[in-house]
Amino acid sequence: MTCPGNTGPPVYYIGNQTGRNAVYPMENVAVVTPPCTLQPAVMQTSLPGPALCFPPGLDCLSQFNQFLVHQRVQLDEIIIGWEMNNAYTVTTTQGQQVFATIEENDLFTAQACGPNRPFTIRLHDNLGREIITLTRPMRCTMCCFPFCLQELEVQSPHGHPIGYVEQNWHPLLPKFTILNETRMPQLKIVGPSCDCNCMSDTTFEVTSLDESAVIGQISKQWSDFIQESFTDADNFVVSFPMELDVKTKAVILGACFLIDFMFYENKPRRN
C-alpha cells in the first residue's frame, strides 16, 4: 500500500558480500518505503449554521461584525407629505457601501396602510446583483392581539429562504425570534419598553434563546432635531459576532428593516 504524500525515494537493503559492503542487484532486494505518518483531522466549529457554506454574494458579511443602515431622505415626502417607498444604503463603519436597497410597493398601499404595509425590499450589491430579498406580509399591528403577529422572510438568492424573523407577543416589550431556513429558533431580539429615542439612541439587543447572553444589537441612532421631526429617514447600527454564520447575519440585518417600519416610520408630522 502506498502512503499518500510520501515522495521520498525507495530504500534498498545493503548487505555484506564476500567481506565487503555491496548493494544487491535490484531484482534481489526488498524495497522498503518509509512509514506513513497520518496527519490529525482539524475540527471546525461555528455559531448557528455552517460557517463555510453560504449563498453567493453573502461572503461580504463574513468579513465584518458591524454595519450601518442609512435611510435616504426623500424630498417629495417632505414637500407633498405622502408616504413613498423607502430607500436605504448599507455601509461598513468606514463608509464603504455594501448594499443599496429600495422598497417595492404601489402608491395606494403606501398611503392606505402607512408603516403597517406589506413590502418587498431587495438588497443589491455594488454590481447591481440582487443578493438578499426581504418580504413582509400583511399582519396584525395591535399589541393586545397575540395572533397573526409580524413576520419577515429573508431570501438569498431570490426564492430561496435562509431565515425568518417572527414577532413574539409580550405585553410590555417588543420581542422577536430569529429562525433559520427550517424555522428552528436561533436567537432572540429584545427591545426596550419605550421606543422613544428623543435625543438619544434606542437599542434592541440580540440575545441567546434564553435571553441570558447579549451577542449583538440593532441600535436606532439619534440624528438631529430637524431630521427626526420632519422626515422618517432613520439611521441604524447593526452589530453581531464576527464568527456568526452569514445567513444568520443576513436575517439580523433584515430584522433592522422590520423594526424601522414597525417603530420609526410613523412620524408626528403625519398624525
PDB file of C-alpha atoms in Angstrom:
ATOM      1  CA  MET A   1       0.000   0.000   0.000  1.00  0.00           C
ATOM      2  CA  THR A   2       1.366   3.387  -0.952  1.00  0.00           C
ATOM      3  CA  CYS A   3       1.278   6.130   1.663  1.00  0.00           C
ATOM      4  CA  PRO A   4      -0.378   9.318   0.364  1.00  0.00           C
ATOM      5  CA  GLY A   5       2.013  12.183   0.373  1.00  0.00           C
ATOM      6  CA  ASN A   6       5.178  10.016   0.550  1.00  0.00           C
ATOM      7  CA  THR A   7       7.526  11.412  -2.083  1.00  0.00           C
ATOM      8  CA  GLY A   8      10.814  10.047  -0.694  1.00  0.00           C
ATOM      9  CA  PRO A   9      12.888   7.600  -2.773  1.00  0.00           C
ATOM     10  CA  PRO A  10      12.747   3.845  -2.036  1.00  0.00           C
ATOM     11  CA  VAL A  11      15.350   2.500   0.418  1.00  0.00           C
ATOM     12  CA  TYR A  12      17.385  -0.532  -0.558  1.00  0.00           C
ATOM     13  CA  TYR A  13      18.919  -3.059   1.874  1.00  0.00           C
ATOM     14  CA  ILE A  14      22.680  -3.049   1.923  1.00  0.00           C
ATOM     15  CA  GLY A  15      24.344  -6.342   2.919  1.00  0.00           C
ATOM     16  CA  ASN A  16      27.747  -7.852   3.261  1.00  0.00           C
ATOM     17  CA  GLN A  17      29.012  -9.841   0.303  1.00  0.00           C
ATOM     18  CA  THR A  18      32.398 -11.553   0.370  1.00  0.00           C
ATOM     19  CA  GLY A  19      33.554  -9.371   3.204  1.00  0.00           C
ATOM     20  CA  ARG A  20      32.674  -6.131   1.503  1.00  0.00           C
ATOM     21  CA  ASN A  21      29.674  -3.868   1.701  1.00  0.00           C
ATOM     22  CA  ALA A  22      27.802  -4.081  -1.556  1.00  0.00           C
ATOM     23  CA  VAL A  23      24.439  -3.218  -2.969  1.00  0.00           C
ATOM     24  CA  TYR A  24      22.461  -6.242  -4.035  1.00  0.00           C
ATOM     25  CA  PRO A  25      21.082  -6.279  -7.569  1.00  0.00           C
ATOM     26  CA  MET A  26      17.658  -4.670  -7.844  1.00  0.00           C
ATOM     27  CA  GLU A  27      15.900  -7.918  -8.607  1.00  0.00           C
ATOM     28  CA  ASN A  28      17.219  -9.468  -5.400  1.00  0.00           C
ATOM     29  CA  VAL A  29      16.422  -6.772  -2.885  1.00  0.00           C
ATOM     30  CA  ALA A  30      13.316  -5.828  -0.979  1.00  0.00           C
ATOM     31  CA  VAL A  31      12.081  -2.296  -1.434  1.00  0.00           C
ATOM     32  CA  VAL A  32      11.167  -0.614   1.829  1.00  0.00           C
ATOM     33  CA  THR A  33       9.163   2.607   1.956  1.00  0.00           C
ATOM     34  CA  PRO A  34       9.245   4.973   4.907  1.00  0.00           C
ATOM     35  CA  PRO A  35       6.386   4.533   7.375  1.00  0.00           C
ATOM     36  CA  CYS A  36       3.201   6.501   6.654  1.00  0.00           C
ATOM     37  CA  THR A  37       2.598   9.408   9.000  1.00  0.00           C
ATOM     38  CA  LEU A  38      -1.067  10.329   9.364  1.00  0.00           C
ATOM     39  CA  GLN A  39      -1.990  13.950   9.996  1.00  0.00           C
ATOM     40  CA  PRO A  40      -4.696  14.563  12.636  1.00  0.00           C
ATOM     41  CA  ALA A  41      -8.005  15.914  11.322  1.00  0.00           C
ATOM     42  CA  VAL A  42      -8.744  19.540  12.087  1.00  0.00           C
ATOM     43  CA  MET A  43     -12.132  20.105  13.707  1.00  0.00           C
ATOM     44  CA  GLN A  44     -14.063  23.257  12.809  1.00  0.00           C
ATOM     45  CA  THR A  45     -16.837  24.722  14.830  1.00  0.00           C
ATOM     46  CA  SER A  46     -19.095  27.727  14.282  1.00  0.00           C
ATOM     47  CA  LEU A  47     -22.147  29.510  15.581  1.00  0.00           C
ATOM     48  CA  PRO A  48     -25.604  28.768  14.072  1.00  0.00           C
ATOM     49  CA  GLY A  49     -25.368  27.242  10.607  1.00  0.00           C
ATOM     50  CA  PRO A  50     -22.401  26.032   8.534  1.00  0.00           C
ATOM     51  CA  ALA A  51     -19.603  28.611   8.558  1.00  0.00           C
ATOM     52  CA  LEU A  52     -18.155  27.644   5.159  1.00  0.00           C
ATOM     53  CA  CYS A  53     -21.372  27.163   3.198  1.00  0.00           C
ATOM     54  CA  PHE A  54     -23.405  30.217   2.244  1.00  0.00           C
ATOM     55  CA  PRO A  55     -25.260  31.654  -0.756  1.00  0.00           C
ATOM     56  CA  PRO A  56     -23.342  33.659  -3.379  1.00  0.00           C
ATOM     57  CA  GLY A  57     -22.928  37.322  -2.511  1.00  0.00           C
ATOM     58  CA  LEU A  58     -23.143  36.884   1.253  1.00  0.00           C
ATOM     59  CA  ASP A  59     -19.385  36.457   1.611  1.00  0.00           C
ATOM     60  CA  CYS A  60     -19.062  40.167   2.378  1.00  0.00           C
ATOM     61  CA  LEU A  61     -20.994  39.616   5.620  1.00  0.00           C
ATOM     62  CA  SER A  62     -18.308  37.229   6.855  1.00  0.00           C
ATOM     63  CA  GLN A  63     -15.693  39.997   6.844  1.00  0.00           C
ATOM     64  CA  PHE A  64     -17.436  42.434   9.188  1.00  0.00           C
ATOM     65  CA  ASN A  65     -19.189  42.435  12.551  1.00  0.00           C
ATOM     66  CA  GLN A  66     -20.933  45.801  12.217  1.00  0.00           C
ATOM     67  CA  PHE A  67     -22.932  47.594   9.523  1.00  0.00           C
ATOM     68  CA  LEU A  68     -24.629  50.961   9.251  1.00  0.00           C
ATOM     69  CA  VAL A  69     -28.097  51.243   7.708  1.00  0.00           C
ATOM     70  CA  HIS A  70     -28.997  54.716   6.398  1.00  0.00           C
ATOM     71  CA  GLN A  71     -32.480  55.566   5.187  1.00  0.00           C
ATOM     72  CA  ARG A  72     -32.286  58.177   2.457  1.00  0.00           C
ATOM     73  CA  VAL A  73     -34.151  61.456   2.874  1.00  0.00           C
ATOM     74  CA  GLN A  74     -36.789  61.858   0.146  1.00  0.00           C
ATOM     75  CA  LEU A  75     -37.699  65.456  -0.648  1.00  0.00           C
ATOM     76  CA  ASP A  76     -41.040  64.539  -2.247  1.00  0.00           C
ATOM     77  CA  GLU A  77     -42.140  63.043   1.083  1.00  0.00           C
ATOM     78  CA  ILE A  78     -41.272  66.297   2.848  1.00  0.00           C
ATOM     79  CA  ILE A  79     -42.923  68.546   0.261  1.00  0.00           C
ATOM     80  CA  ILE A  80     -46.045  66.526  -0.587  1.00  0.00           C
ATOM     81  CA  GLY A  81     -46.443  64.719   2.721  1.00  0.00           C
ATOM     82  CA  TRP A  82     -47.223  61.397   1.040  1.00  0.00           C
ATOM     83  CA  GLU A  83     -45.654  58.127   2.096  1.00  0.00           C
ATOM     84  CA  MET A  84     -43.133  56.986  -0.520  1.00  0.00           C
ATOM     85  CA  ASN A  85     -41.187  53.772  -0.969  1.00  0.00           C
ATOM     86  CA  ASN A  86     -38.269  53.648   1.427  1.00  0.00           C
ATOM     87  CA  ALA A  87     -34.696  53.585   0.133  1.00  0.00           C
ATOM     88  CA  TYR A  88     -31.639  52.605   2.164  1.00  0.00           C
ATOM     89  CA  THR A  89     -27.897  52.112   1.893  1.00  0.00           C
ATOM     90  CA  VAL A  90     -25.965  49.573   3.952  1.00  0.00           C
ATOM     91  CA  THR A  91     -22.330  50.506   4.606  1.00  0.00           C
ATOM     92  CA  THR A  92     -19.398  49.445   6.733  1.00  0.00           C
ATOM     93  CA  THR A  93     -18.295  51.585   9.640  1.00  0.00           C
ATOM     94  CA  GLN A  94     -15.615  53.010   7.302  1.00  0.00           C
ATOM     95  CA  GLY A  95     -18.323  54.238   4.917  1.00  0.00           C
ATOM     96  CA  GLN A  96     -17.833  51.604   2.203  1.00  0.00           C
ATOM     97  CA  GLN A  97     -21.184  50.799   0.579  1.00  0.00           C
ATOM     98  CA  VAL A  98     -22.150  47.127   0.730  1.00  0.00           C
ATOM     99  CA  PHE A  99     -25.796  47.156  -0.396  1.00  0.00           C
ATOM    100  CA  ALA A 100     -28.219  49.607  -1.935  1.00  0.00           C
ATOM    101  CA  THR A 101     -31.876  48.849  -1.281  1.00  0.00           C
ATOM    102  CA  ILE A 102     -35.268  50.105  -2.307  1.00  0.00           C
ATOM    103  CA  GLU A 103     -38.755  49.090  -1.267  1.00  0.00           C
ATOM    104  CA  GLU A 104     -41.124  47.757  -3.911  1.00  0.00           C
ATOM    105  CA  ASN A 105     -44.691  48.892  -3.319  1.00  0.00           C
ATOM    106  CA  ASP A 106     -47.527  50.687  -5.049  1.00  0.00           C
ATOM    107  CA  LEU A 107     -48.607  54.194  -4.129  1.00  0.00           C
ATOM    108  CA  PHE A 108     -52.080  53.140  -2.954  1.00  0.00           C
ATOM    109  CA  THR A 109     -50.738  50.540  -0.494  1.00  0.00           C
ATOM    110  CA  ALA A 110     -48.203  53.008   0.866  1.00  0.00           C
ATOM    111  CA  GLN A 111     -50.881  55.623   1.562  1.00  0.00           C
ATOM    112  CA  ALA A 112     -53.611  53.258   2.766  1.00  0.00           C
ATOM    113  CA  CYS A 113     -51.514  51.095   5.077  1.00  0.00           C
ATOM    114  CA  GLY A 114     -48.721  53.504   6.029  1.00  0.00           C
ATOM    115  CA  PRO A 115     -45.966  51.886   8.125  1.00  0.00           C
ATOM    116  CA  ASN A 116     -48.079  48.732   8.539  1.00  0.00           C
ATOM    117  CA  ARG A 117     -47.935  47.956   4.829  1.00  0.00           C
ATOM    118  CA  PRO A 118     -46.576  44.691   3.425  1.00  0.00           C
ATOM    119  CA  PHE A 119     -43.403  45.135   1.395  1.00  0.00           C
ATOM    120  CA  THR A 120     -40.623  43.580  -0.621  1.00  0.00           C
ATOM    121  CA  ILE A 121     -37.161  45.072  -0.178  1.00  0.00           C
ATOM    122  CA  ARG A 122     -34.319  43.999  -2.443  1.00  0.00           C
ATOM    123  CA  LEU A 123     -30.689  44.437  -1.419  1.00  0.00           C
ATOM    124  CA  HIS A 124     -28.323  44.855  -4.381  1.00  0.00           C
ATOM    125  CA  ASP A 125     -24.539  44.794  -4.245  1.00  0.00           C
ATOM    126  CA  ASN A 126     -22.284  47.312  -5.953  1.00  0.00           C
ATOM    127  CA  LEU A 127     -22.525  45.368  -9.223  1.00  0.00           C
ATOM    128  CA  GLY A 128     -26.321  45.610  -9.223  1.00  0.00           C
ATOM    129  CA  ARG A 129     -26.877  41.955  -8.357  1.00  0.00           C
ATOM    130  CA  GLU A 130     -29.790  41.108  -6.068  1.00  0.00           C
ATOM    131  CA  ILE A 131     -28.229  39.407  -3.041  1.00  0.00           C
ATOM    132  CA  ILE A 132     -30.947  39.486  -0.354  1.00  0.00           C
ATOM    133  CA  THR A 133     -34.735  39.745  -0.651  1.00  0.00           C
ATOM    134  CA  LEU A 134     -36.899  40.736   2.324  1.00  0.00           C
ATOM    135  CA  THR A 135     -40.627  40.028   2.266  1.00  0.00           C
ATOM    136  CA  ARG A 136     -43.114  41.227   4.864  1.00  0.00           C
ATOM    137  CA  PRO A 137     -46.728  40.016   4.553  1.00  0.00           C
ATOM    138  CA  MET A 138     -49.742  41.877   5.906  1.00  0.00           C
ATOM    139  CA  ARG A 139     -50.065  41.187   9.626  1.00  0.00           C
ATOM    140  CA  CYS A 140     -51.911  42.481  12.673  1.00  0.00           C
ATOM    141  CA  THR A 141     -50.325  45.510  14.367  1.00  0.00           C
ATOM    142  CA  MET A 142     -52.310  45.544  17.637  1.00  0.00           C
ATOM    143  CA  CYS A 143     -50.027  44.732  20.558  1.00  0.00           C
ATOM    144  CA  CYS A 144     -53.003  43.460  22.602  1.00  0.00           C
ATOM    145  CA  PHE A 145     -53.836  40.870  19.938  1.00  0.00           C
ATOM    146  CA  PRO A 146     -51.427  37.905  20.323  1.00  0.00           C
ATOM    147  CA  PHE A 147     -52.213  36.302  16.969  1.00  0.00           C
ATOM    148  CA  CYS A 148     -51.076  36.847  13.382  1.00  0.00           C
ATOM    149  CA  LEU A 149     -48.080  38.907  14.524  1.00  0.00           C
ATOM    150  CA  GLN A 150     -45.385  40.463  12.356  1.00  0.00           C
ATOM    151  CA  GLU A 151     -43.120  38.258  10.266  1.00  0.00           C
ATOM    152  CA  LEU A 152     -40.279  38.777   7.797  1.00  0.00           C
ATOM    153  CA  GLU A 153     -38.900  36.244   5.338  1.00  0.00           C
ATOM    154  CA  VAL A 154     -35.265  36.570   4.235  1.00  0.00           C
ATOM    155  CA  GLN A 155     -34.220  35.011   0.915  1.00  0.00           C
ATOM    156  CA  SER A 156     -30.781  34.615  -0.669  1.00  0.00           C
ATOM    157  CA  PRO A 157     -30.773  34.202  -3.571  1.00  0.00           C
ATOM    158  CA  HIS A 158     -34.292  35.259  -4.519  1.00  0.00           C
ATOM    159  CA  GLY A 159     -36.783  32.448  -3.986  1.00  0.00           C
ATOM    160  CA  HIS A 160     -34.596  30.542  -1.506  1.00  0.00           C
ATOM    161  CA  PRO A 161     -35.450  31.307   2.147  1.00  0.00           C
ATOM    162  CA  ILE A 162     -32.474  31.365   4.518  1.00  0.00           C
ATOM    163  CA  GLY A 163     -34.322  32.526   7.631  1.00  0.00           C
ATOM    164  CA  TYR A 164     -37.237  34.332   9.250  1.00  0.00           C
ATOM    165  CA  VAL A 165     -37.931  36.997  11.829  1.00  0.00           C
ATOM    166  CA  GLU A 166     -41.044  36.367  13.925  1.00  0.00           C
ATOM    167  CA  GLN A 167     -42.562  38.788  16.407  1.00  0.00           C
ATOM    168  CA  ASN A 168     -43.276  37.298  19.844  1.00  0.00           C
ATOM    169  CA  TRP A 169     -46.227  38.591  21.804  1.00  0.00           C
ATOM    170  CA  HIS A 170     -45.333  40.403  25.017  1.00  0.00           C
ATOM    171  CA  PRO A 171     -47.473  42.937  26.915  1.00  0.00           C
ATOM    172  CA  LEU A 172     -44.590  45.350  27.567  1.00  0.00           C
ATOM    173  CA  LEU A 173     -41.515  44.616  25.436  1.00  0.00           C
ATOM    174  CA  PRO A 174     -41.007  44.240  21.684  1.00  0.00           C
ATOM    175  CA  LYS A 175     -39.606  40.757  21.169  1.00  0.00           C
ATOM    176  CA  PHE A 176     -38.626  38.770  18.086  1.00  0.00           C
ATOM    177  CA  THR A 177     -37.170  35.347  17.292  1.00  0.00           C
ATOM    178  CA  ILE A 178     -34.525  34.740  14.628  1.00  0.00           C
ATOM    179  CA  LEU A 179     -35.195  31.418  12.852  1.00  0.00           C
ATOM    180  CA  ASN A 180     -33.173  29.521  10.250  1.00  0.00           C
ATOM    181  CA  GLU A 181     -34.490  28.224   6.924  1.00  0.00           C
ATOM    182  CA  THR A 182     -36.214  25.260   8.630  1.00  0.00           C
ATOM    183  CA  ARG A 183     -37.828  27.634  11.175  1.00  0.00           C
ATOM    184  CA  MET A 184     -35.659  26.404  14.028  1.00  0.00           C
ATOM    185  CA  PRO A 185     -35.109  29.210  16.594  1.00  0.00           C
ATOM    186  CA  GLN A 186     -31.551  30.547  16.635  1.00  0.00           C
ATOM    187  CA  LEU A 187     -31.531  33.842  18.553  1.00  0.00           C
ATOM    188  CA  LYS A 188     -33.808  36.402  20.186  1.00  0.00           C
ATOM    189  CA  ILE A 189     -34.189  40.163  19.788  1.00  0.00           C
ATOM    190  CA  VAL A 190     -35.415  42.123  22.805  1.00  0.00           C
ATOM    191  CA  GLY A 191     -36.297  45.812  22.561  1.00  0.00           C
ATOM    192  CA  PRO A 192     -36.809  48.498  25.189  1.00  0.00           C
ATOM    193  CA  SER A 193     -40.093  49.105  26.976  1.00  0.00           C
ATOM    194  CA  CYS A 194     -40.229  52.558  25.343  1.00  0.00           C
ATOM    195  CA  ASP A 195     -39.129  53.010  21.734  1.00  0.00           C
ATOM    196  CA  CYS A 196     -38.942  56.794  22.054  1.00  0.00           C
ATOM    197  CA  ASN A 197     -35.406  57.958  21.250  1.00  0.00           C
ATOM    198  CA  CYS A 198     -35.712  61.684  21.900  1.00  0.00           C
ATOM    199  CA  MET A 199     -32.124  62.971  21.692  1.00  0.00           C
ATOM    200  CA  SER A 200     -30.721  59.505  22.470  1.00  0.00           C
ATOM    201  CA  ASP A 201     -30.156  56.126  20.853  1.00  0.00           C
ATOM    202  CA  THR A 202     -32.532  53.182  21.249  1.00  0.00           C
ATOM    203  CA  THR A 203     -31.124  49.653  21.393  1.00  0.00           C
ATOM    204  CA  PHE A 204     -32.700  46.313  20.515  1.00  0.00           C
ATOM    205  CA  GLU A 205     -30.472  43.578  21.957  1.00  0.00           C
ATOM    206  CA  VAL A 206     -29.691  40.375  20.049  1.00  0.00           C
ATOM    207  CA  THR A 207     -29.523  37.617  22.650  1.00  0.00           C
ATOM    208  CA  SER A 208     -29.275  33.881  23.096  1.00  0.00           C
ATOM    209  CA  LEU A 209     -32.530  31.938  23.079  1.00  0.00           C
ATOM    210  CA  ASP A 210     -32.812  32.053  26.857  1.00  0.00           C
ATOM    211  CA  GLU A 211     -32.000  35.809  26.772  1.00  0.00           C
ATOM    212  CA  SER A 212     -29.145  35.279  29.235  1.00  0.00           C
ATOM    213  CA  ALA A 213     -26.361  36.491  26.923  1.00  0.00           C
ATOM    214  CA  VAL A 214     -26.266  39.535  24.639  1.00  0.00           C
ATOM    215  CA  ILE A 215     -24.325  38.832  21.431  1.00  0.00           C
ATOM    216  CA  GLY A 216     -25.225  41.866  19.334  1.00  0.00           C
ATOM    217  CA  GLN A 217     -27.617  44.742  18.861  1.00  0.00           C
ATOM    218  CA  ILE A 218     -29.719  46.801  16.474  1.00  0.00           C
ATOM    219  CA  SER A 219     -29.371  50.412  17.575  1.00  0.00           C
ATOM    220  CA  LYS A 220     -31.539  53.271  16.305  1.00  0.00           C
ATOM    221  CA  GLN A 221     -29.264  56.320  16.194  1.00  0.00           C
ATOM    222  CA  TRP A 222     -30.447  59.820  17.052  1.00  0.00           C
ATOM    223  CA  SER A 223     -29.745  62.033  14.023  1.00  0.00           C
ATOM    224  CA  ASP A 224     -30.724  65.631  14.709  1.00  0.00           C
ATOM    225  CA  PHE A 225     -33.852  67.525  15.670  1.00  0.00           C
ATOM    226  CA  ILE A 226     -34.810  68.602  12.119  1.00  0.00           C
ATOM    227  CA  GLN A 227     -34.350  65.179  10.521  1.00  0.00           C
ATOM    228  CA  GLU A 228     -36.089  63.358  13.365  1.00  0.00           C
ATOM    229  CA  SER A 229     -39.022  65.795  13.394  1.00  0.00           C
ATOM    230  CA  PHE A 230     -39.712  66.343   9.708  1.00  0.00           C
ATOM    231  CA  THR A 231     -38.577  63.156   7.970  1.00  0.00           C
ATOM    232  CA  ASP A 232     -38.788  59.423   8.583  1.00  0.00           C
ATOM    233  CA  ALA A 233     -35.190  58.873   7.441  1.00  0.00           C
ATOM    234  CA  ASP A 234     -33.539  56.823  10.166  1.00  0.00           C
ATOM    235  CA  ASN A 235     -30.040  55.544  10.880  1.00  0.00           C
ATOM    236  CA  PHE A 236     -29.218  52.205  12.495  1.00  0.00           C
ATOM    237  CA  VAL A 237     -26.136  50.350  13.651  1.00  0.00           C
ATOM    238  CA  VAL A 238     -26.338  46.547  13.375  1.00  0.00           C
ATOM    239  CA  SER A 239     -23.671  44.507  15.168  1.00  0.00           C
ATOM    240  CA  PHE A 240     -23.068  40.796  15.751  1.00  0.00           C
ATOM    241  CA  PRO A 241     -20.137  38.418  16.366  1.00  0.00           C
ATOM    242  CA  MET A 242     -17.630  38.193  13.512  1.00  0.00           C
ATOM    243  CA  GLU A 243     -17.801  34.361  13.523  1.00  0.00           C
ATOM    244  CA  LEU A 244     -21.605  34.219  13.301  1.00  0.00           C
ATOM    245  CA  ASP A 245     -22.930  32.334  10.283  1.00  0.00           C
ATOM    246  CA  VAL A 246     -23.508  34.725   7.364  1.00  0.00           C
ATOM    247  CA  LYS A 247     -27.093  33.553   6.864  1.00  0.00           C
ATOM    248  CA  THR A 248     -27.907  34.426  10.469  1.00  0.00           C
ATOM    249  CA  LYS A 249     -26.194  37.787   9.964  1.00  0.00           C
ATOM    250  CA  ALA A 250     -28.397  38.415   6.924  1.00  0.00           C
ATOM    251  CA  VAL A 251     -31.546  37.632   8.942  1.00  0.00           C
ATOM    252  CA  ILE A 252     -30.477  40.008  11.739  1.00  0.00           C
ATOM    253  CA  LEU A 253     -29.825  42.677   9.109  1.00  0.00           C
ATOM    254  CA  GLY A 254     -33.315  42.050   7.729  1.00  0.00           C
ATOM    255  CA  ALA A 255     -34.776  42.446  11.229  1.00  0.00           C
ATOM    256  CA  CYS A 256     -33.444  46.017  11.225  1.00  0.00           C
ATOM    257  CA  PHE A 257     -35.768  46.939   8.338  1.00  0.00           C
ATOM    258  CA  LEU A 258     -38.779  45.340  10.043  1.00  0.00           C
ATOM    259  CA  ILE A 259     -38.021  47.257  13.251  1.00  0.00           C
ATOM    260  CA  ASP A 260     -37.746  50.510  11.295  1.00  0.00           C
ATOM    261  CA  PHE A 261     -41.193  50.042   9.752  1.00  0.00           C
ATOM    262  CA  MET A 262     -42.825  48.931  12.987  1.00  0.00           C
ATOM    263  CA  PHE A 263     -41.499  51.603  15.345  1.00  0.00           C
ATOM    264  CA  TYR A 264     -39.964  54.534  13.457  1.00  0.00           C
ATOM    265  CA  GLU A 265     -41.980  55.155  10.297  1.00  0.00           C
ATOM    266  CA  ASN A 266     -44.906  56.932  11.957  1.00  0.00           C
ATOM    267  CA  LYS A 267     -43.619  60.480  12.471  1.00  0.00           C
ATOM    268  CA  PRO A 268     -45.562  63.273  14.245  1.00  0.00           C
ATOM    269  CA  ARG A 269     -45.843  65.281  11.042  1.00  0.00           C
ATOM    270  CA  ARG A 270     -48.284  62.695   9.655  1.00  0.00           C
ATOM    271  CA  ASN A 271     -50.518  62.433  12.683  1.00  0.00           C
TER     272      ASN A 271
END
